[in-house]
Amino acid sequence: MIADVVLGIQHGDEAKGKVTHYLSKNKNYTHVLRFNGGCNAGHTIYHEGKKFVTHHIPAGVFYGIKSIIGPGCVISPEHFFEEVKELQEAGIQIHGKLFIAKNAHVITGTHLQEERSETKIGTTRRGNGPAYRDKYARKGIRAAEVSSLGSYMIDLYEEFHGDKTIKVLCEGAQGFGLDVDWGDYPYVTSSHCGVGSAFLNAVDPRWLRDVWGVAKIYETYVGAKSFEPDEPVFQALRDLGEEYGATTGRPRQCNWLNLDELKKNIVLNSVNKLVINKMDVMRNLGQWKLYHDSSLVSLESEDEICNYITMQLPNNIEIFFSDNKNRI
Ligand code: IMP
Ligand code: MG
């Protein structure tokens, strides 16, 4: 039995979609499992030259791998069916490959309505917070209670703990910087985005092999708090990196890489494989800066920043510096 986990370790939008898509293609998984979040997520995936943005549906469907929306997730039937339709129209085979855990919770029309003009946190307005609130207040609705979802239901205990060999890729949503406990509260999402969250979805911790932490060489954040320093360079970075929300189209606030946070998030999530994306964006910007020990550090070149990061992080992790244009 094997479980690999893919996690965002900044504030979402680290290009997890690219990494899960790549791993799904190459690692012979029996299952891909989304373990947190709802349609607030926007995973951009380039499959056979075409761009897709998924919200609920795990990346495994692109390769015909049994893909499951786990009990840690909340699901909007309305958005789910829209997404199914989009993928089917693009020729992606979903039938018999896509499942929803019976005990996942539902984002209702009322939840969506309630968030329509939310501004305090700057949420994606996808009903995520209200759905988790009602789940924990014990007045939510589970997926098994929604008849239109009937043909997608799966019992994860039976699926993962029968006599089959399981090799599962656990696909996280959002990022650890938005985790409800470890993020900058209240500017967080309403679910747990760390590695531990995967194990609440019938995944045995003893199956864990690799934790892929995904980051960018700079930071972005979308939401109500002020995150971007008032300097024109960040508008240039936003445009070069195409940093506009995949779910909402909102401009993402930008800043230099926070190495202190990165290190903390790597340690707290047992990351052993680190992907640092969008090196080409910084190359085009022509500036190499990061925060370390709460100070801004300027470096001379790409080689220098790569060495600097490598030296500061725990030495038992494998680091992959990747260009955005390597769309895999
Ligand atoms: P919510 O998850 O929609 O409640 O939003 C809470 C915070 O998380 C807001 O700052 C959102 O912009 C942010 N957020 C939620 N999902 C994502 C995501 O997939 N990428 C980036 N930010 C996200
Ligand atoms: Mg995204």
Short mmCIF file of N, CA, C and O and ligand atoms in Angstrom, two decimals, residues 11-13 16 40-43 115 121-126 128-129 173-174 178 187-190 221-224 247 250, ligand 1:
data_model
loop_
_atom_site.label_atom_id
_atom_site.label_comp_id
_atom_site.label_asym_id
_atom_site.label_seq_id
_atom_site.Cartn_x
_atom_site.Cartn_y
_atom_site.Cartn_z
N HIS A 11 0.05 30.00 -0.25
CA HIS A 11 -1.35 30.42 -0.06
C HIS A 11 -2.25 29.95 -1.19
O HIS A 11 -3.14 30.66 -1.62
N GLY A 12 -2.02 28.75 -1.67
CA GLY A 12 -2.76 28.27 -2.82
C GLY A 12 -2.13 28.77 -4.11
O GLY A 12 -1.21 29.60 -4.08
N ASP A 13 -2.57 28.22 -5.24
CA ASP A 13 -2.09 28.66 -6.56
C ASP A 13 -0.59 28.45 -6.76
O ASP A 13 0.08 29.24 -7.42
N LYS A 16 -0.20 23.18 -7.95
CA LYS A 16 -0.41 21.79 -7.51
C LYS A 16 -1.01 20.95 -8.64
O LYS A 16 -0.69 19.78 -8.78
N ASN A 40 -14.02 26.14 -4.09
CA ASN A 40 -13.15 27.32 -3.93
C ASN A 40 -11.81 27.09 -4.64
O ASN A 40 -11.13 28.04 -5.01
N ALA A 41 -11.43 25.83 -4.81
CA ALA A 41 -10.16 25.50 -5.46
C ALA A 41 -10.25 25.71 -6.97
O ALA A 41 -11.32 25.55 -7.55
N GLY A 42 -9.14 26.06 -7.58
CA GLY A 42 -9.07 26.15 -9.03
C GLY A 42 -7.75 25.56 -9.48
O GLY A 42 -6.71 26.18 -9.33
N HIS A 43 -7.78 24.33 -9.96
CA HIS A 43 -6.54 23.66 -10.36
C HIS A 43 -6.40 23.73 -11.88
O HIS A 43 -7.20 23.15 -12.61
N GLU A 115 -22.86 33.63 0.84
CA GLU A 115 -21.52 34.19 0.62
C GLU A 115 -21.46 35.17 -0.54
O GLU A 115 -20.38 35.66 -0.85
N ILE A 121 -13.26 38.52 4.64
CA ILE A 121 -12.11 37.62 4.46
C ILE A 121 -11.64 37.66 3.00
O ILE A 121 -10.49 37.39 2.70
N GLY A 122 -12.55 38.03 2.13
CA GLY A 122 -12.23 37.99 0.70
C GLY A 122 -12.25 36.56 0.18
O GLY A 122 -11.34 36.11 -0.51
N THR A 123 -13.30 35.81 0.55
CA THR A 123 -13.40 34.41 0.14
C THR A 123 -13.67 34.31 -1.36
O THR A 123 -13.93 35.31 -2.03
N THR A 124 -13.66 33.09 -1.83
CA THR A 124 -13.98 32.84 -3.24
C THR A 124 -15.49 32.87 -3.48
O THR A 124 -15.93 32.69 -4.61
N ARG A 125 -16.25 33.03 -2.41
CA ARG A 125 -17.73 33.09 -2.48
C ARG A 125 -18.33 31.81 -3.04
O ARG A 125 -19.31 31.85 -3.78
N ARG A 126 -17.71 30.70 -2.73
CA ARG A 126 -18.22 29.41 -3.21
C ARG A 126 -18.92 28.61 -2.10
O ARG A 126 -19.07 27.40 -2.21
N ASN A 128 -17.96 27.74 0.79
CA ASN A 128 -17.08 26.82 1.51
C ASN A 128 -17.22 26.96 3.04
O ASN A 128 -17.48 25.99 3.74
N GLY A 129 -17.04 28.19 3.53
CA GLY A 129 -17.11 28.44 4.97
C GLY A 129 -18.45 28.05 5.57
O GLY A 129 -18.51 27.30 6.56
N ALA A 173 -6.00 20.73 -1.56
CA ALA A 173 -6.47 21.97 -2.17
C ALA A 173 -6.05 23.15 -1.29
O ALA A 173 -5.67 22.96 -0.14
N GLN A 174 -6.12 24.36 -1.86
CA GLN A 174 -5.62 25.57 -1.19
C GLN A 174 -4.14 25.38 -0.82
O GLN A 174 -3.43 24.72 -1.56
N LEU A 178 -3.10 28.85 4.16
CA LEU A 178 -4.53 29.17 4.32
C LEU A 178 -5.20 28.19 5.27
O LEU A 178 -6.42 28.22 5.46
N TYR A 187 -7.73 35.13 8.14
CA TYR A 187 -7.58 35.15 6.68
C TYR A 187 -7.19 33.76 6.16
O TYR A 187 -6.10 33.57 5.59
N VAL A 188 -8.04 32.82 6.44
CA VAL A 188 -7.77 31.41 6.14
C VAL A 188 -8.99 30.81 5.45
O VAL A 188 -10.05 31.44 5.38
N THR A 189 -8.85 29.60 4.97
CA THR A 189 -10.01 28.86 4.46
C THR A 189 -10.59 28.06 5.63
O THR A 189 -10.09 28.14 6.76
N SER A 190 -11.63 27.28 5.38
CA SER A 190 -12.31 26.63 6.50
C SER A 190 -11.96 25.16 6.64
O SER A 190 -12.62 24.44 7.38
N TYR A 221 -1.16 35.79 -2.87
CA TYR A 221 -2.27 35.61 -1.94
C TYR A 221 -3.49 36.32 -2.51
O TYR A 221 -3.35 37.42 -3.06
N VAL A 222 -4.64 35.71 -2.38
CA VAL A 222 -5.90 36.37 -2.78
C VAL A 222 -6.80 36.46 -1.57
O VAL A 222 -7.07 35.45 -0.93
N GLY A 223 -7.24 37.65 -1.26
CA GLY A 223 -8.14 37.81 -0.12
C GLY A 223 -8.09 39.24 0.39
O GLY A 223 -7.46 40.12 -0.22
N ALA A 224 -8.74 39.46 1.55
CA ALA A 224 -8.99 40.83 2.00
C ALA A 224 -7.81 41.50 2.71
O ALA A 224 -7.76 42.72 2.80
N THR A 247 -10.29 30.66 -10.21
CA THR A 247 -11.70 30.48 -9.86
C THR A 247 -12.46 31.78 -9.98
O THR A 247 -13.59 31.81 -10.45
N ARG A 250 -9.78 37.22 -9.83
CA ARG A 250 -9.24 38.36 -9.06
C ARG A 250 -7.72 38.45 -9.20
O ARG A 250 -7.04 37.40 -9.24
P1 IMP B 1 -12.72 30.41 1.01
O1 IMP B 1 -11.90 29.17 1.01
O2 IMP B 1 -13.49 30.60 -0.27
O3 IMP B 1 -13.57 30.52 2.23
O4 IMP B 1 -11.71 31.66 1.08
C1 IMP B 1 -10.88 31.89 2.19
C2 IMP B 1 -9.53 32.43 1.74
O5 IMP B 1 -8.84 31.42 1.03
C3 IMP B 1 -9.63 33.62 0.79
O6 IMP B 1 -8.51 34.45 1.02
C4 IMP B 1 -9.53 32.96 -0.58
O7 IMP B 1 -9.06 33.83 -1.59
C5 IMP B 1 -8.53 31.88 -0.29
N1 IMP B 1 -8.64 30.70 -1.17
C6 IMP B 1 -9.55 29.70 -1.11
N2 IMP B 1 -9.31 28.79 -2.05
C7 IMP B 1 -8.23 29.20 -2.72
C8 IMP B 1 -7.47 28.64 -3.81
O8 IMP B 1 -7.75 27.56 -4.32
N3 IMP B 1 -6.40 29.38 -4.24
C9 IMP B 1 -6.06 30.55 -3.64
N4 IMP B 1 -6.72 31.10 -2.64
C10 IMP B 1 -7.80 30.43 -2.17
#
